Amino acid sequence: MRNLGALERAVMDVLWARATPATVREVVTDLADRNPAYTTVMTVLDRLARKDFVRRERGEDGRTWRYVAAASRETFVAELMLQVLDLAGDRDAALVHFARSVAGTEADVLRDALTDDPDREPPDRR
């Protein structure tokens, strides 16, 4: 999985925050603080679709594209973490260092993930 540029990340943040697929116009509106051009956001969404970060589907009118994140934010972050782990000369040492660097509820989450049923969804820790 490739890294995202700043605007790509902002667009993905919008899509991850939405409960339903979004049109280009809706993404532009949600990015109002950045004041991006409609065509810029359209280009970014097209690029994200080609990279398989987003899926697009035709809207009810049959003309408008609607975009949705292809994977959850958590899946994206987990894949980034695995990419970084691949950079380690010694994966085991990197994992041990990481595990020892987390504390509190994060350590509990890791411990639970390693001892619980792997098919069980992790608890919502917001």
Protein backbone atom coordinates (compact mmCIF):
# COMPACT_ATOMS: atom_id res chain seq x y z
CA MET A 1 0.00 0.00 0.00
CA ARG A 2 1.42 3.33 -1.03
CA ASN A 3 1.57 6.40 1.17
CA LEU A 4 -0.99 9.13 0.68
CA GLY A 5 -0.24 12.77 -0.11
CA ALA A 6 -1.68 15.50 2.09
CA LEU A 7 -4.79 16.13 -0.01
CA GLU A 8 -5.31 12.41 -0.62
CA ARG A 9 -5.21 11.87 3.14
CA ALA A 10 -7.69 14.71 3.73
CA VAL A 11 -10.05 13.20 1.14
CA MET A 12 -9.72 9.77 2.73
CA ASP A 13 -10.46 11.31 6.16
CA VAL A 14 -13.69 12.70 4.70
CA LEU A 15 -14.68 9.33 3.25
CA TRP A 16 -13.78 7.44 6.43
CA ALA A 17 -15.92 9.84 8.47
CA ARG A 18 -19.00 9.43 6.26
CA ALA A 19 -21.61 6.73 6.74
CA THR A 20 -22.58 6.77 3.05
CA PRO A 21 -20.75 7.18 -0.27
CA ALA A 22 -19.99 10.79 -1.22
CA THR A 23 -20.10 12.77 -4.44
CA VAL A 24 -17.20 15.00 -5.44
CA ARG A 25 -19.30 18.03 -4.42
CA GLU A 26 -19.91 16.56 -0.94
CA VAL A 27 -16.19 15.92 -0.47
CA VAL A 28 -15.40 19.49 -1.59
CA THR A 29 -17.96 20.80 0.91
CA ASP A 30 -16.46 18.70 3.71
CA LEU A 31 -13.01 20.08 2.82
CA ALA A 32 -14.21 23.70 2.93
CA ASP A 33 -11.43 24.68 5.36
CA ARG A 34 -8.87 23.73 2.67
CA ASN A 35 -10.85 25.45 -0.11
CA PRO A 36 -9.92 22.93 -2.84
CA ALA A 37 -11.12 23.30 -6.41
CA TYR A 38 -13.84 20.89 -7.52
CA THR A 39 -11.65 19.60 -10.37
CA THR A 40 -8.73 19.02 -8.00
CA VAL A 41 -10.87 16.87 -5.70
CA MET A 42 -12.29 15.04 -8.72
CA THR A 43 -8.74 14.27 -9.89
CA VAL A 44 -7.68 13.10 -6.42
CA LEU A 45 -10.72 10.81 -6.14
CA ASP A 46 -10.01 9.38 -9.60
CA ARG A 47 -6.39 8.75 -8.62
CA LEU A 48 -7.47 7.12 -5.33
CA ALA A 49 -9.85 4.88 -7.28
CA ARG A 50 -7.03 3.81 -9.63
CA LYS A 51 -4.86 3.03 -6.56
CA ASP A 52 -7.75 0.96 -5.11
CA PHE A 53 -8.08 3.18 -2.03
CA VAL A 54 -11.65 4.07 -2.96
CA ARG A 55 -14.47 2.41 -4.86
CA ARG A 56 -16.84 4.39 -7.01
CA GLU A 57 -20.39 3.66 -8.03
CA ARG A 58 -22.96 5.49 -10.08
CA GLY A 59 -25.43 7.58 -8.12
CA GLU A 60 -29.18 7.16 -8.43
CA ASP A 61 -29.27 9.68 -11.29
CA GLY A 62 -26.96 7.42 -13.31
CA ARG A 63 -24.54 10.29 -14.02
CA THR A 64 -22.86 11.20 -10.75
CA TRP A 65 -20.09 9.08 -9.27
CA ARG A 66 -20.27 8.36 -5.54
CA TYR A 67 -17.09 7.38 -3.69
CA VAL A 68 -16.50 5.21 -0.64
CA ALA A 69 -13.30 4.10 1.09
CA ALA A 70 -12.30 0.62 -0.07
CA ALA A 71 -11.06 -0.30 3.41
CA SER A 72 -11.49 1.06 6.90
CA ARG A 73 -9.04 3.51 8.43
CA GLU A 74 -7.96 0.75 10.83
CA THR A 75 -7.16 -1.62 7.96
CA PHE A 76 -5.19 1.12 6.21
CA VAL A 77 -3.17 1.90 9.35
CA ALA A 78 -2.53 -1.79 10.03
CA GLU A 79 -1.18 -2.20 6.49
CA LEU A 80 1.08 0.83 6.99
CA MET A 81 2.37 -0.69 10.21
CA LEU A 82 3.15 -3.94 8.39
CA GLN A 83 5.01 -2.00 5.68
CA VAL A 84 7.11 -0.28 8.31
CA LEU A 85 7.78 -3.60 10.01
CA ASP A 86 9.08 -4.91 6.68
CA LEU A 87 11.76 -2.18 6.85
CA ALA A 88 13.16 -3.59 10.09
CA GLY A 89 16.36 -5.55 9.82
CA ASP A 90 15.09 -7.77 12.63
CA ARG A 91 11.28 -8.04 12.62
CA ASP A 92 11.21 -9.88 15.94
CA ALA A 93 13.27 -7.20 17.69
CA ALA A 94 11.09 -4.46 16.20
CA LEU A 95 7.92 -6.22 17.36
CA VAL A 96 9.30 -6.69 20.87
CA HIS A 97 10.36 -3.04 21.02
CA PHE A 98 6.93 -1.94 19.84
CA ALA A 99 5.09 -4.20 22.29
CA ARG A 100 7.19 -2.89 25.17
CA SER A 101 6.58 0.72 24.13
CA VAL A 102 2.79 0.60 24.54
CA ALA A 103 1.13 0.80 27.92
CA GLY A 104 -2.26 0.85 29.57
CA THR A 105 -5.25 0.07 27.41
CA GLU A 106 -3.10 -0.28 24.27
CA ALA A 107 -1.13 -3.07 25.96
CA ASP A 108 -4.42 -4.66 27.03
CA VAL A 109 -5.70 -4.54 23.45
CA LEU A 110 -2.53 -6.22 22.16
CA ARG A 111 -2.67 -8.85 24.90
CA ASP A 112 -6.35 -9.56 24.16
CA ALA A 113 -5.69 -9.78 20.44
CA LEU A 114 -2.97 -12.36 20.99
CA THR A 115 -4.96 -14.52 23.39
CA ASP A 116 -8.54 -14.19 22.14
CA ASP A 117 -10.40 -15.69 19.24
CA PRO A 118 -8.81 -14.24 16.07
CA ASP A 119 -12.23 -13.91 14.40
CA ARG A 120 -13.59 -11.67 17.15
CA GLU A 121 -13.79 -7.96 16.42
CA PRO A 122 -11.69 -5.73 18.70
CA PRO A 123 -13.59 -3.60 21.22
CA ASP A 124 -14.37 -0.01 20.32
CA ARG A 125 -11.82 2.04 22.33
CA ARG A 126 -12.80 5.58 21.33
